[in-house]
Amino acid sequence: MRILPEISRTFGEYLLLPNLTDESCTPGNVDLSAPLVRHPVGQDSPIRIATPLVSAIMGAVSSPQLAIALAQVGGLSFIHQNQPIEEQAAMVAAVKRHKAGFRHNDVNIKPSATLGEAAGLLAGTGRETAVVTDDGSATGEFLGLISVQDFNFARHHRDDAVESRMRRVAELATGTAGMSLAEANSVLWDSRQDVLPIVGGDGRVTALVQRRDYELHQQFSNETVDGDKRFRVGAGVNTHDYRERIPALVAAGADVLCLDSSDGYSVWQKHVLDFVRGEYGDTVRIGAGNVVDGAGFRYLADAGADFVKVGIGGGSICITRDQKGIGRGQASALAEIVTERDAYARETGIYVPLCSDGGVLHDSHMAVAFAFGADFLMLGRYFARFSESPAPQVKHNGQILKEYWGEGSARARNAARYGQGRDLVFEEGVDGYVPYAGSLYDNVKVTLAKLRSTMISCGSTSLRRFHDTATLVQVSQQTFVQNSEDVQRNERPTVV
């Protein structure tokens, strides 16, 4: 038996001290980009992300829609593996069909459908416009568009046909297949439309260009794209069916894989890493984890992991610590592993990025995680709250909520992730709700503004400098009391 001479610490137990803010410390100069996969020290990582946030490998979080939105704002999503191989590969392929600025036509309806059905379709997909085709499929003949602005149930009957309110092809400006994004945006703005259909010679829609995407690109100009300007996307894998799952995901176009396990310090993960290196060399990138100490990191780094995930039991819907007595405070785990990561880089000349997974309840905790030395963060609850997550929206006591469940819950029944064989014998996660927070785009914008502001106050314009120069202090119980003194709050919404 060995007892560590420390207390298991969380991010909420620390505050940052300000450092000198000089003339270079302005929001425009702050670089939040991070390496996603291993690389030689002094060289760029083959995959970098401008926004150091990735979505958790969870059925309640990572869908193609969220993956596209997150790639647009500079992050990356990992499509979950707790589903048949074909379905996961199809989700990856759905993301890869998108080029930056050109969206795949995936919301379609027949002209004979009712306005009520159109409203349900748009609400269920979170879209404002549907493409009308002769058979209601993406490959059908293009007949027009219908959007939420085209009908109002105070004036139009729910049983009226879509064709009674749709804008027909003859009324619309359209683009041609092969035109550049700049040309498409010019037509879009000149036409005053919100959506420009790109139509092939066979009269079928090949892509959609949206005004909203143009505006987002101006706001988030560093989209996560590959060499062909397609959005990058990750995918989770397990240690059971990896020999079949990994080739399917690679064929679908996955840019990076990640072993999805609550405990990654395992010979089984090494077997998967050996398989990938033997089959694909360095052409397929794969992260591993989760671990909570330096020995676990060193084992996976030596085995060839492209990045290592840190954290056991710190997730908001994870009960591994309660059920098994295993885990570590996220701050303590990260502090030790960051030291090991940097030692490994000095010894081998290879830098293996760290993904901090769990333990983030507030945006301020993200700043603390980066100060400790995390390269990027994997977030579940944070992204589950947004419109783009696949979880259903519900209303309870007048409040709009999103359903949220852990991969270790009975609802997910992800026995493979927790090493429980075919059946989930006991739960390591819960099933619950999180407050609905609106659009990913708007929320990520605010989060990044907070991070930049914190780094400026700490005199840093890059994540590495932030880690190297940050000063952290532990927080007393009295500090928590002081921060939560009763105040009559103004409940008016904050202007963003």
GROMACS .gro file of C-alpha atoms in nm:
model
  496
    1MET     CA    1   0.000   0.000   0.000
    2ARG     CA    2   0.113   0.354  -0.078
    3ILE     CA    3  -0.056   0.671   0.050
    4LEU     CA    4   0.023   0.994  -0.135
    5PRO     CA    5   0.108   1.286   0.095
    6GLU     CA    6  -0.141   1.522  -0.065
    7ILE     CA    7  -0.506   1.623  -0.081
    8SER     CA    8  -0.696   1.552  -0.402
    9ARG     CA    9  -0.763   1.901  -0.544
   10THR     CA   10  -1.018   2.030  -0.796
   11PHE     CA   11  -1.011   2.334  -1.026
   12GLY     CA   12  -1.257   2.518  -0.802
   13GLU     CA   13  -1.002   2.522  -0.521
   14TYR     CA   14  -0.770   2.764  -0.702
   15LEU     CA   15  -0.763   3.127  -0.811
   16LEU     CA   16  -0.522   3.295  -1.051
   17LEU     CA   17  -0.313   3.594  -0.949
   18PRO     CA   18  -0.282   3.876  -1.203
   19ASN     CA   19   0.049   3.933  -1.379
   20LEU     CA   20   0.181   4.240  -1.560
   21THR     CA   21  -0.042   4.331  -1.856
   22ASP     CA   22   0.173   4.504  -2.119
   23GLU     CA   23   0.095   4.666  -2.453
   24SER     CA   24   0.092   4.332  -2.635
   25CYS     CA   25  -0.187   4.194  -2.416
   26THR     CA   26  -0.494   4.272  -2.623
   27PRO     CA   27  -0.780   4.037  -2.719
   28GLY     CA   28  -0.672   4.037  -3.083
   29ASN     CA   29  -0.323   3.918  -2.990
   30VAL     CA   30  -0.433   3.628  -2.772
   31ASP     CA   31  -0.368   3.296  -2.949
   32LEU     CA   32  -0.578   3.013  -2.803
   33SER     CA   33  -0.467   2.754  -3.058
   34ALA     CA   34  -0.341   2.419  -2.935
   35PRO     CA   35  -0.175   2.105  -3.071
   36LEU     CA   36  -0.412   1.811  -3.098
   37VAL     CA   37  -0.163   1.530  -3.167
   38ARG     CA   38   0.198   1.446  -3.087
   39HIS     CA   39   0.481   1.619  -3.270
   40PRO     CA   40   0.858   1.674  -3.246
   41VAL     CA   41   0.951   1.950  -3.003
   42GLY     CA   42   1.001   2.276  -3.194
   43GLN     CA   43   0.778   2.170  -3.483
   44ASP     CA   44   0.407   2.230  -3.543
   45SER     CA   45   0.157   1.958  -3.467
   46PRO     CA   46   0.006   1.798  -3.783
   47ILE     CA   47  -0.336   1.888  -3.642
   48ARG     CA   48  -0.398   2.207  -3.447
   49ILE     CA   49  -0.724   2.358  -3.331
   50ALA     CA   50  -0.781   2.732  -3.298
   51THR     CA   51  -1.031   2.682  -3.014
   52PRO     CA   52  -0.892   2.440  -2.751
   53LEU     CA   53  -1.227   2.275  -2.681
   54VAL     CA   54  -1.346   1.932  -2.798
   55SER     CA   55  -1.678   1.761  -2.733
   56ALA     CA   56  -1.704   1.449  -2.520
   57ILE     CA   57  -1.744   1.102  -2.671
   58MET     CA   58  -2.106   1.081  -2.556
   59GLY     CA   59  -2.438   1.000  -2.719
   60ALA     CA   60  -2.598   1.299  -2.545
   61VAL     CA   61  -2.334   1.538  -2.679
   62SER     CA   62  -2.160   1.463  -3.007
   63SER     CA   63  -2.374   1.452  -3.321
   64PRO     CA   64  -2.292   1.552  -3.680
   65GLN     CA   65  -2.474   1.884  -3.630
   66LEU     CA   66  -2.270   1.968  -3.320
   67ALA     CA   67  -1.950   1.847  -3.490
   68ILE     CA   68  -2.006   2.087  -3.780
   69ALA     CA   69  -2.087   2.380  -3.552
   70LEU     CA   70  -1.786   2.313  -3.329
   71ALA     CA   71  -1.552   2.282  -3.629
   72GLN     CA   72  -1.684   2.614  -3.756
   73VAL     CA   73  -1.577   2.788  -3.436
   74GLY     CA   74  -1.236   2.622  -3.437
   75GLY     CA   75  -1.288   2.318  -3.212
   76LEU     CA   76  -1.341   1.949  -3.278
   77SER     CA   77  -1.606   1.690  -3.195
   78PHE     CA   78  -1.564   1.319  -3.124
   79ILE     CA   79  -1.856   1.110  -3.253
   80HIS     CA   80  -1.945   0.853  -2.989
   81GLN     CA   81  -1.876   0.479  -3.031
   82ASN     CA   82  -2.166   0.339  -2.828
   83GLN     CA   83  -2.355   0.246  -3.146
   84PRO     CA   84  -2.320   0.008  -3.442
   85ILE     CA   85  -2.008   0.062  -3.651
   86GLU     CA   86  -2.207   0.150  -3.962
   87GLU     CA   87  -2.403   0.421  -3.783
   88GLN     CA   88  -2.094   0.583  -3.635
   89ALA     CA   89  -1.916   0.575  -3.971
   90ALA     CA   90  -2.221   0.734  -4.136
   91MET     CA   91  -2.211   1.017  -3.881
   92VAL     CA   92  -1.843   1.078  -3.952
   93ALA     CA   93  -1.910   1.075  -4.327
   94ALA     CA   94  -2.195   1.323  -4.280
   95VAL     CA   95  -1.954   1.572  -4.126
   96LYS     CA   96  -1.686   1.512  -4.388
   97ARG     CA   97  -1.935   1.585  -4.668
   98HIS     CA   98  -1.927   1.947  -4.562
   99LYS     CA   99  -1.673   2.186  -4.702
  100ALA     CA  100  -1.619   2.511  -4.517
  101GLY     CA  101  -1.907   2.730  -4.631
  102PHE     CA  102  -2.087   2.452  -4.823
  103ARG     CA  103  -2.338   2.254  -4.618
  104HIS     CA  104  -2.477   1.916  -4.715
  105ASN     CA  105  -2.847   1.919  -4.800
  106ASP     CA  106  -2.985   1.715  -4.509
  107VAL     CA  107  -3.324   1.874  -4.426
  108ASN     CA  108  -3.576   1.797  -4.700
  109ILE     CA  109  -3.953   1.779  -4.734
  110LYS     CA  110  -4.214   1.696  -4.999
  111PRO     CA  111  -4.440   1.969  -5.145
  112SER     CA  112  -4.745   1.766  -5.038
  113ALA     CA  113  -4.639   1.763  -4.672
  114THR     CA  114  -4.829   1.993  -4.436
  115LEU     CA  115  -4.704   2.316  -4.282
  116GLY     CA  116  -4.740   2.144  -3.946
  117GLU     CA  117  -4.501   1.874  -4.060
  118ALA     CA  118  -4.262   2.138  -4.191
  119ALA     CA  119  -4.269   2.321  -3.857
  120GLY     CA  120  -4.199   1.994  -3.674
  121LEU     CA  121  -3.910   1.910  -3.907
  122LEU     CA  122  -3.748   2.250  -3.868
  123ALA     CA  123  -3.792   2.253  -3.491
  124GLY     CA  124  -3.657   1.900  -3.457
  125THR     CA  125  -3.343   1.971  -3.660
  126GLY     CA  126  -3.283   2.322  -3.529
  127ARG     CA  127  -3.285   2.460  -3.885
  128GLU     CA  128  -3.473   2.758  -4.026
  129THR     CA  129  -3.498   2.638  -4.387
  130ALA     CA  130  -3.587   2.309  -4.554
  131VAL     CA  131  -3.526   2.212  -4.917
  132VAL     CA  132  -3.843   2.104  -5.100
  133THR     CA  133  -3.786   1.812  -5.337
  134ASP     CA  134  -4.031   1.604  -5.536
  135ASP     CA  135  -3.991   1.298  -5.312
  136GLY     CA  136  -3.873   1.468  -4.990
  137SER     CA  137  -3.522   1.321  -5.014
  138ALA     CA  138  -3.185   1.488  -5.055
  139THR     CA  139  -3.151   1.332  -5.400
  140GLY     CA  140  -3.492   1.439  -5.525
  141GLU     CA  141  -3.563   1.705  -5.788
  142PHE     CA  142  -3.526   2.053  -5.641
  143LEU     CA  143  -3.859   2.240  -5.630
  144GLY     CA  144  -3.802   2.523  -5.383
  145LEU     CA  145  -3.736   2.629  -5.023
  146ILE     CA  146  -3.956   2.677  -4.721
  147SER     CA  147  -3.843   2.854  -4.405
  148VAL     CA  148  -3.992   2.952  -4.070
  149GLN     CA  149  -4.045   3.300  -4.214
  150ASP     CA  150  -4.272   3.167  -4.490
  151PHE     CA  151  -4.569   3.078  -4.271
  152ASN     CA  152  -4.736   3.179  -3.948
  153PHE     CA  153  -5.001   2.966  -3.781
  154ALA     CA  154  -5.191   3.277  -3.681
  155ARG     CA  155  -5.260   3.323  -4.054
  156HIS     CA  156  -5.198   2.981  -4.209
  157HIS     CA  157  -5.354   2.647  -4.128
  158ARG     CA  158  -5.130   2.363  -4.006
  159ASP     CA  159  -5.291   2.130  -4.262
  160ASP     CA  160  -5.209   2.356  -4.558
  161ALA     CA  161  -4.961   2.202  -4.801
  162VAL     CA  162  -4.597   2.310  -4.809
  163GLU     CA  163  -4.636   2.398  -5.177
  164SER     CA  164  -4.886   2.670  -5.080
  165ARG     CA  165  -4.616   2.870  -4.896
  166MET     CA  166  -4.284   2.756  -5.038
  167ARG     CA  167  -4.064   2.977  -5.253
  168ARG     CA  168  -4.038   2.805  -5.590
  169VAL     CA  169  -3.722   2.757  -5.795
  170ALA     CA  170  -3.824   3.027  -6.041
  171GLU     CA  171  -3.834   3.282  -5.757
  172LEU     CA  172  -3.494   3.190  -5.616
  173ALA     CA  173  -3.136   3.273  -5.698
  174THR     CA  174  -2.929   2.955  -5.717
  175GLY     CA  175  -2.563   2.868  -5.754
  176THR     CA  176  -2.399   2.619  -5.986
  177ALA     CA  177  -2.193   2.316  -5.887
  178GLY     CA  178  -1.821   2.394  -5.890
  179MET     CA  179  -1.849   2.765  -5.814
  180SER     CA  180  -1.613   2.903  -5.548
  181LEU     CA  181  -1.732   3.001  -5.203
  182ALA     CA  182  -1.653   3.367  -5.279
  183GLU     CA  183  -1.873   3.351  -5.590
  184ALA     CA  184  -2.151   3.178  -5.398
  185ASN     CA  185  -2.143   3.439  -5.121
  186SER     CA  186  -2.165   3.719  -5.378
  187VAL     CA  187  -2.477   3.564  -5.530
  188LEU     CA  188  -2.618   3.503  -5.182
  189TRP     CA  189  -2.580   3.865  -5.074
  190ASP     CA  190  -2.697   4.009  -5.406
  191SER     CA  191  -3.011   3.794  -5.388
  192ARG     CA  192  -3.089   3.900  -5.028
  193GLN     CA  193  -3.166   3.535  -4.950
  194ASP     CA  194  -3.064   3.362  -4.629
  195VAL     CA  195  -2.983   3.038  -4.813
  196LEU     CA  196  -2.834   2.982  -5.159
  197PRO     CA  197  -2.899   2.635  -5.306
  198ILE     CA  198  -2.614   2.502  -5.521
  199VAL     CA  199  -2.782   2.306  -5.800
  200GLY     CA  200  -2.620   2.049  -6.029
  201GLY     CA  201  -2.694   1.993  -6.394
  202ASP     CA  202  -2.944   1.722  -6.302
  203GLY     CA  203  -3.164   1.968  -6.112
  204ARG     CA  204  -3.065   1.836  -5.768
  205VAL     CA  205  -2.921   2.034  -5.478
  206THR     CA  206  -2.555   1.948  -5.416
  207ALA     CA  207  -2.495   2.191  -5.129
  208LEU     CA  208  -2.632   2.492  -4.944
  209VAL     CA  209  -2.453   2.819  -4.868
  210GLN     CA  210  -2.598   3.007  -4.572
  211ARG     CA  211  -2.575   3.372  -4.477
  212ARG     CA  212  -2.534   3.260  -4.114
  213ASP     CA  213  -2.219   3.065  -4.207
  214TYR     CA  214  -2.070   3.369  -4.380
  215GLU     CA  215  -2.126   3.576  -4.068
  216LEU     CA  216  -1.980   3.301  -3.848
  217HIS     CA  217  -1.670   3.278  -4.067
  218GLN     CA  218  -1.610   3.650  -4.016
  219GLN     CA  219  -1.643   3.594  -3.640
  220PHE     CA  220  -1.454   3.262  -3.626
  221SER     CA  221  -1.207   3.279  -3.912
  222ASN     CA  222  -1.005   2.972  -3.805
  223GLU     CA  223  -1.237   2.684  -3.882
  224THR     CA  224  -1.105   2.333  -3.818
  225VAL     CA  225  -1.067   2.198  -4.171
  226ASP     CA  226  -0.849   1.948  -4.355
  227GLY     CA  227  -0.646   2.008  -4.670
  228ASP     CA  228  -0.960   1.987  -4.885
  229LYS     CA  229  -1.144   2.247  -4.670
  230ARG     CA  230  -1.370   1.978  -4.524
  231PHE     CA  231  -1.451   2.003  -4.155
  232ARG     CA  232  -1.236   1.785  -3.934
  233VAL     CA  233  -1.408   1.536  -3.704
  234GLY     CA  234  -1.295   1.281  -3.447
  235ALA     CA  235  -1.443   0.948  -3.345
  236GLY     CA  236  -1.434   0.732  -3.036
  237VAL     CA  237  -1.325   0.366  -3.042
  238ASN     CA  238  -1.312   0.090  -2.782
  239THR     CA  239  -1.081  -0.200  -2.700
  240HIS     CA  240  -1.326  -0.470  -2.815
  241ASP     CA  241  -1.429  -0.431  -3.179
  242TYR     CA  242  -1.146  -0.199  -3.285
  243ARG     CA  243  -1.025  -0.430  -3.562
  244GLU     CA  244  -1.355  -0.374  -3.744
  245ARG     CA  245  -1.447  -0.026  -3.617
  246ILE     CA  246  -1.122   0.158  -3.688
  247PRO     CA  247  -1.099   0.065  -4.060
  248ALA     CA  248  -1.462   0.173  -4.109
  249LEU     CA  249  -1.402   0.508  -3.940
  250VAL     CA  250  -1.082   0.568  -4.135
  251ALA     CA  251  -1.266   0.492  -4.459
  252ALA     CA  252  -1.541   0.736  -4.357
  253GLY     CA  253  -1.279   1.009  -4.321
  254ALA     CA  254  -1.226   1.044  -3.944
  255ASP     CA  255  -0.934   1.282  -3.884
  256VAL     CA  256  -0.846   1.156  -3.537
  257LEU     CA  257  -0.960   0.868  -3.316
  258CYS     CA  258  -0.975   0.841  -2.938
  259LEU     CA  259  -0.997   0.539  -2.712
  260ASP     CA  260  -1.307   0.583  -2.499
  261SER     CA  261  -1.254   0.434  -2.154
  262SER     CA  262  -1.298   0.543  -1.793
  263ASP     CA  263  -0.957   0.387  -1.710
  264GLY     CA  264  -0.692   0.394  -1.981
  265TYR     CA  265  -0.392   0.260  -1.789
  266SER     CA  266  -0.444  -0.077  -1.951
  267VAL     CA  267  -0.263  -0.327  -2.167
  268TRP     CA  268  -0.578  -0.343  -2.379
  269GLN     CA  269  -0.525   0.017  -2.488
  270LYS     CA  270  -0.167  -0.067  -2.580
  271HIS     CA  271  -0.297  -0.349  -2.800
  272VAL     CA  272  -0.518  -0.100  -2.987
  273LEU     CA  273  -0.232   0.148  -3.028
  274ASP     CA  274  -0.007  -0.134  -3.156
  275PHE     CA  275  -0.279  -0.229  -3.407
  276VAL     CA  276  -0.308   0.126  -3.539
  277ARG     CA  277   0.067   0.174  -3.573
  278GLY     CA  278   0.106  -0.168  -3.737
  279GLU     CA  279  -0.177  -0.112  -3.985
  280TYR     CA  280  -0.147   0.259  -4.056
  281GLY     CA  281   0.181   0.390  -3.917
  282ASP     CA  282   0.148   0.760  -3.840
  283THR     CA  283  -0.121   0.823  -4.101
  284VAL     CA  284  -0.397   0.753  -3.845
  285ARG     CA  285  -0.395   0.961  -3.529
  286ILE     CA  286  -0.534   0.818  -3.205
  287GLY     CA  287  -0.553   0.947  -2.848
  288ALA     CA  288  -0.579   0.731  -2.537
  289GLY     CA  289  -0.683   0.749  -2.172
  290ASN     CA  290  -0.813   0.829  -1.922
  291VAL     CA  291  -0.532   0.840  -1.665
  292VAL     CA  292  -0.469   1.034  -1.344
  293ASP     CA  293  -0.097   1.001  -1.275
  294GLY     CA  294   0.241   1.022  -1.443
  295ALA     CA  295   0.285   0.646  -1.470
  296GLY     CA  296  -0.038   0.614  -1.668
  297PHE     CA  297   0.067   0.896  -1.901
  298ARG     CA  298   0.412   0.749  -1.957
  299TYR     CA  299   0.267   0.406  -2.038
  300LEU     CA  300   0.032   0.543  -2.306
  301ALA     CA  301   0.287   0.788  -2.448
  302ASP     CA  302   0.543   0.506  -2.484
  303ALA     CA  303   0.273   0.294  -2.652
  304GLY     CA  304   0.230   0.563  -2.920
  305ALA     CA  305  -0.075   0.763  -2.810
  306ASP     CA  306  -0.109   1.086  -3.008
  307PHE     CA  307  -0.260   1.260  -2.707
  308VAL     CA  308  -0.352   1.148  -2.356
  309LYS     CA  309  -0.678   1.219  -2.176
  310VAL     CA  310  -0.659   1.308  -1.807
  311GLY     CA  311  -0.940   1.253  -1.556
  312ILE     CA  312  -1.135   0.983  -1.375
  313GLY     CA  313  -1.458   1.056  -1.192
  314GLY     CA  314  -1.462   1.433  -1.241
  315GLY     CA  315  -1.748   1.450  -1.490
  316SER     CA  316  -2.076   1.604  -1.378
  317ILE     CA  317  -2.269   1.283  -1.455
  318CYS     CA  318  -1.993   1.039  -1.354
  319ILE     CA  319  -2.024   0.838  -1.032
  320THR     CA  320  -1.714   0.618  -1.072
  321ARG     CA  321  -1.567   0.758  -0.752
  322ASP     CA  322  -1.881   0.672  -0.557
  323GLN     CA  323  -1.919   0.326  -0.708
  324LYS     CA  324  -1.558   0.207  -0.722
  325GLY     CA  325  -1.356   0.444  -0.503
  326ILE     CA  326  -1.129   0.523  -0.797
  327GLY     CA  327  -1.032   0.869  -0.921
  328ARG     CA  328  -0.847   1.185  -0.838
  329GLY     CA  329  -0.922   1.555  -0.821
  330GLN     CA  330  -0.872   1.697  -1.169
  331ALA     CA  331  -0.627   1.968  -1.060
  332SER     CA  332  -0.405   1.719  -0.877
  333ALA     CA  333  -0.410   1.472  -1.166
  334LEU     CA  334  -0.329   1.739  -1.423
  335ALA     CA  335  -0.049   1.891  -1.213
  336GLU     CA  336   0.139   1.560  -1.193
  337ILE     CA  337   0.082   1.458  -1.553
  338VAL     CA  338   0.184   1.798  -1.694
  339THR     CA  339   0.519   1.757  -1.517
  340GLU     CA  340   0.554   1.410  -1.671
  341ARG     CA  341   0.452   1.536  -2.016
  342ASP     CA  342   0.722   1.803  -2.014
  343ALA     CA  343   0.983   1.558  -1.882
  344TYR     CA  344   0.887   1.314  -2.159
  345ALA     CA  345   0.931   1.591  -2.418
  346ARG     CA  346   1.280   1.673  -2.287
  347GLU     CA  347   1.384   1.308  -2.282
  348THR     CA  348   1.240   1.195  -2.617
  349GLY     CA  349   1.206   1.514  -2.819
  350ILE     CA  350   0.836   1.432  -2.868
  351TYR     CA  351   0.556   1.646  -2.726
  352VAL     CA  352   0.238   1.452  -2.642
  353PRO     CA  353  -0.058   1.691  -2.583
  354LEU     CA  354  -0.282   1.654  -2.279
  355CYS     CA  355  -0.661   1.663  -2.296
  356SER     CA  356  -0.821   1.750  -1.962
  357ASP     CA  357  -1.150   1.559  -1.944
  358GLY     CA  358  -1.390   1.654  -1.663
  359GLY     CA  359  -1.395   1.876  -1.358
  360VAL     CA  360  -1.514   2.192  -1.537
  361LEU     CA  361  -1.828   2.348  -1.391
  362HIS     CA  362  -1.767   2.712  -1.486
  363ASP     CA  363  -1.578   2.896  -1.758
  364SER     CA  364  -1.332   3.011  -1.490
  365HIS     CA  365  -1.238   2.645  -1.433
  366MET     CA  366  -1.129   2.627  -1.798
  367ALA     CA  367  -0.880   2.907  -1.736
  368VAL     CA  368  -0.745   2.725  -1.430
  369ALA     CA  369  -0.710   2.404  -1.632
  370PHE     CA  370  -0.506   2.583  -1.898
  371ALA     CA  371  -0.294   2.749  -1.628
  372PHE     CA  372  -0.216   2.402  -1.491
  373GLY     CA  373  -0.096   2.305  -1.840
  374ALA     CA  374  -0.377   2.133  -2.028
  375ASP     CA  375  -0.343   2.166  -2.405
  376PHE     CA  376  -0.716   2.130  -2.474
  377LEU     CA  377  -1.032   2.040  -2.286
  378MET     CA  378  -1.293   1.771  -2.347
  379LEU     CA  379  -1.637   1.889  -2.234
  380GLY     CA  380  -1.966   1.705  -2.198
  381ARG     CA  381  -2.211   1.904  -1.986
  382TYR     CA  382  -2.094   2.230  -2.147
  383PHE     CA  383  -2.191   2.118  -2.499
  384ALA     CA  384  -2.495   1.913  -2.397
  385ARG     CA  385  -2.675   2.238  -2.309
  386PHE     CA  386  -2.672   2.374  -2.664
  387SER     CA  387  -2.924   2.360  -2.948
  388GLU     CA  388  -2.682   2.159  -3.160
  389SER     CA  389  -2.649   1.866  -2.919
  390PRO     CA  390  -2.860   1.559  -3.008
  391ALA     CA  391  -3.030   1.533  -2.667
  392PRO     CA  392  -3.405   1.608  -2.657
  393GLN     CA  393  -3.529   1.941  -2.524
  394VAL     CA  394  -3.788   1.924  -2.248
  395LYS     CA  395  -3.982   2.171  -2.037
  396HIS     CA  396  -4.007   2.126  -1.659
  397ASN     CA  397  -4.161   2.373  -1.414
  398GLY     CA  398  -4.149   2.642  -1.680
  399GLN     CA  399  -3.778   2.591  -1.748
  400ILE     CA  400  -3.636   2.458  -2.075
  401LEU     CA  401  -3.390   2.174  -2.019
  402LYS     CA  402  -3.183   1.936  -2.229
  403GLU     CA  403  -3.163   1.569  -2.140
  404TYR     CA  404  -2.812   1.458  -2.043
  405TRP     CA  405  -2.690   1.110  -1.954
  406GLY     CA  406  -2.355   0.956  -1.881
  407GLU     CA  407  -2.204   0.675  -2.086
  408GLY     CA  408  -2.194   0.471  -1.766
  409SER     CA  409  -2.567   0.510  -1.706
  410ALA     CA  410  -2.830   0.244  -1.762
  411ARG     CA  411  -2.971   0.461  -2.040
  412ALA     CA  412  -2.646   0.450  -2.239
  413ARG     CA  413  -2.566   0.089  -2.145
  414ASN     CA  414  -2.208   0.145  -2.263
  415ALA     CA  415  -2.067  -0.166  -2.093
  416ALA     CA  416  -1.765  -0.175  -2.325
  417ARG     CA  417  -1.642   0.164  -2.203
  418TYR     CA  418  -1.638   0.047  -1.843
  419GLY     CA  419  -1.496  -0.300  -1.896
  420GLN     CA  420  -1.811  -0.475  -1.778
  421GLY     CA  421  -1.833  -0.717  -2.069
  422ARG     CA  422  -2.159  -0.742  -2.260
  423ASP     CA  423  -2.392  -0.623  -1.985
  424LEU     CA  424  -2.383  -0.322  -1.755
  425VAL     CA  425  -2.381  -0.482  -1.410
  426PHE     CA  426  -2.379  -0.151  -1.221
  427GLU     CA  427  -2.394   0.216  -1.320
  428GLU     CA  428  -2.099   0.453  -1.326
  429GLY     CA  429  -2.303   0.743  -1.461
  430VAL     CA  430  -2.638   0.911  -1.410
  431ASP     CA  431  -2.926   1.023  -1.629
  432GLY     CA  432  -3.050   1.380  -1.577
  433TYR     CA  433  -3.100   1.726  -1.723
  434VAL     CA  434  -2.900   2.044  -1.783
  435PRO     CA  435  -3.042   2.395  -1.836
  436TYR     CA  436  -3.086   2.476  -2.204
  437ALA     CA  437  -2.836   2.749  -2.296
  438GLY     CA  438  -2.915   2.828  -2.661
  439SER     CA  439  -2.675   2.827  -2.955
  440LEU     CA  440  -2.323   2.682  -2.942
  441TYR     CA  441  -2.199   2.974  -3.149
  442ASP     CA  442  -2.315   3.239  -2.904
  443ASN     CA  443  -2.196   3.052  -2.594
  444VAL     CA  444  -1.852   2.964  -2.728
  445LYS     CA  445  -1.805   3.329  -2.826
  446VAL     CA  446  -1.864   3.434  -2.464
  447THR     CA  447  -1.642   3.157  -2.323
  448LEU     CA  448  -1.352   3.250  -2.549
  449ALA     CA  449  -1.391   3.617  -2.457
  450LYS     CA  450  -1.363   3.522  -2.089
  451LEU     CA  451  -1.054   3.311  -2.151
  452ARG     CA  452  -0.883   3.589  -2.344
  453SER     CA  453  -0.968   3.838  -2.072
  454THR     CA  454  -0.825   3.612  -1.802
  455MET     CA  455  -0.504   3.556  -1.998
  456ILE     CA  456  -0.465   3.928  -2.056
  457SER     CA  457  -0.496   3.992  -1.683
  458CYS     CA  458  -0.226   3.729  -1.633
  459GLY     CA  459   0.002   3.891  -1.892
  460SER     CA  460  -0.017   3.608  -2.147
  461THR     CA  461  -0.101   3.590  -2.517
  462SER     CA  462  -0.057   3.213  -2.570
  463LEU     CA  463  -0.163   2.905  -2.376
  464ARG     CA  464   0.197   2.790  -2.331
  465ARG     CA  465   0.307   3.124  -2.188
  466PHE     CA  466  -0.004   3.126  -1.970
  467HIS     CA  467   0.100   2.791  -1.821
  468ASP     CA  468   0.466   2.890  -1.784
  469THR     CA  469   0.397   3.219  -1.605
  470ALA     CA  470   0.065   3.162  -1.424
  471THR     CA  471   0.053   3.192  -1.045
  472LEU     CA  472  -0.218   2.994  -0.869
  473VAL     CA  473  -0.328   3.011  -0.508
  474GLN     CA  474  -0.546   2.769  -0.314
  475VAL     CA  475  -0.883   2.901  -0.204
  476SER     CA  476  -1.003   2.883   0.157
  477GLN     CA  477  -1.358   2.804   0.262
  478GLN     CA  478  -1.393   3.165   0.374
  479THR     CA  479  -1.316   3.278   0.018
  480PHE     CA  480  -1.609   3.072  -0.106
  481VAL     CA  481  -1.832   3.235   0.156
  482GLN     CA  482  -1.713   3.581   0.056
  483ASN     CA  483  -1.784   3.510  -0.311
  484SER     CA  484  -2.139   3.397  -0.237
  485GLU     CA  485  -2.265   3.673  -0.008
  486ASP     CA  486  -2.630   3.752  -0.068
  487VAL     CA  487  -2.692   4.033  -0.315
  488GLN     CA  488  -3.022   4.151  -0.459
  489ARG     CA  489  -2.949   4.061  -0.819
  490ASN     CA  490  -3.074   4.239  -1.128
  491GLU     CA  491  -3.249   3.965  -1.322
  492ARG     CA  492  -3.244   4.151  -1.653
  493PRO     CA  493  -3.055   3.961  -1.924
  494THR     CA  494  -2.693   4.054  -1.973
  495VAL     CA  495  -2.614   4.232  -2.298
  496VAL     CA  496  -2.365   4.031  -2.502
   0.00000   0.00000   0.00000
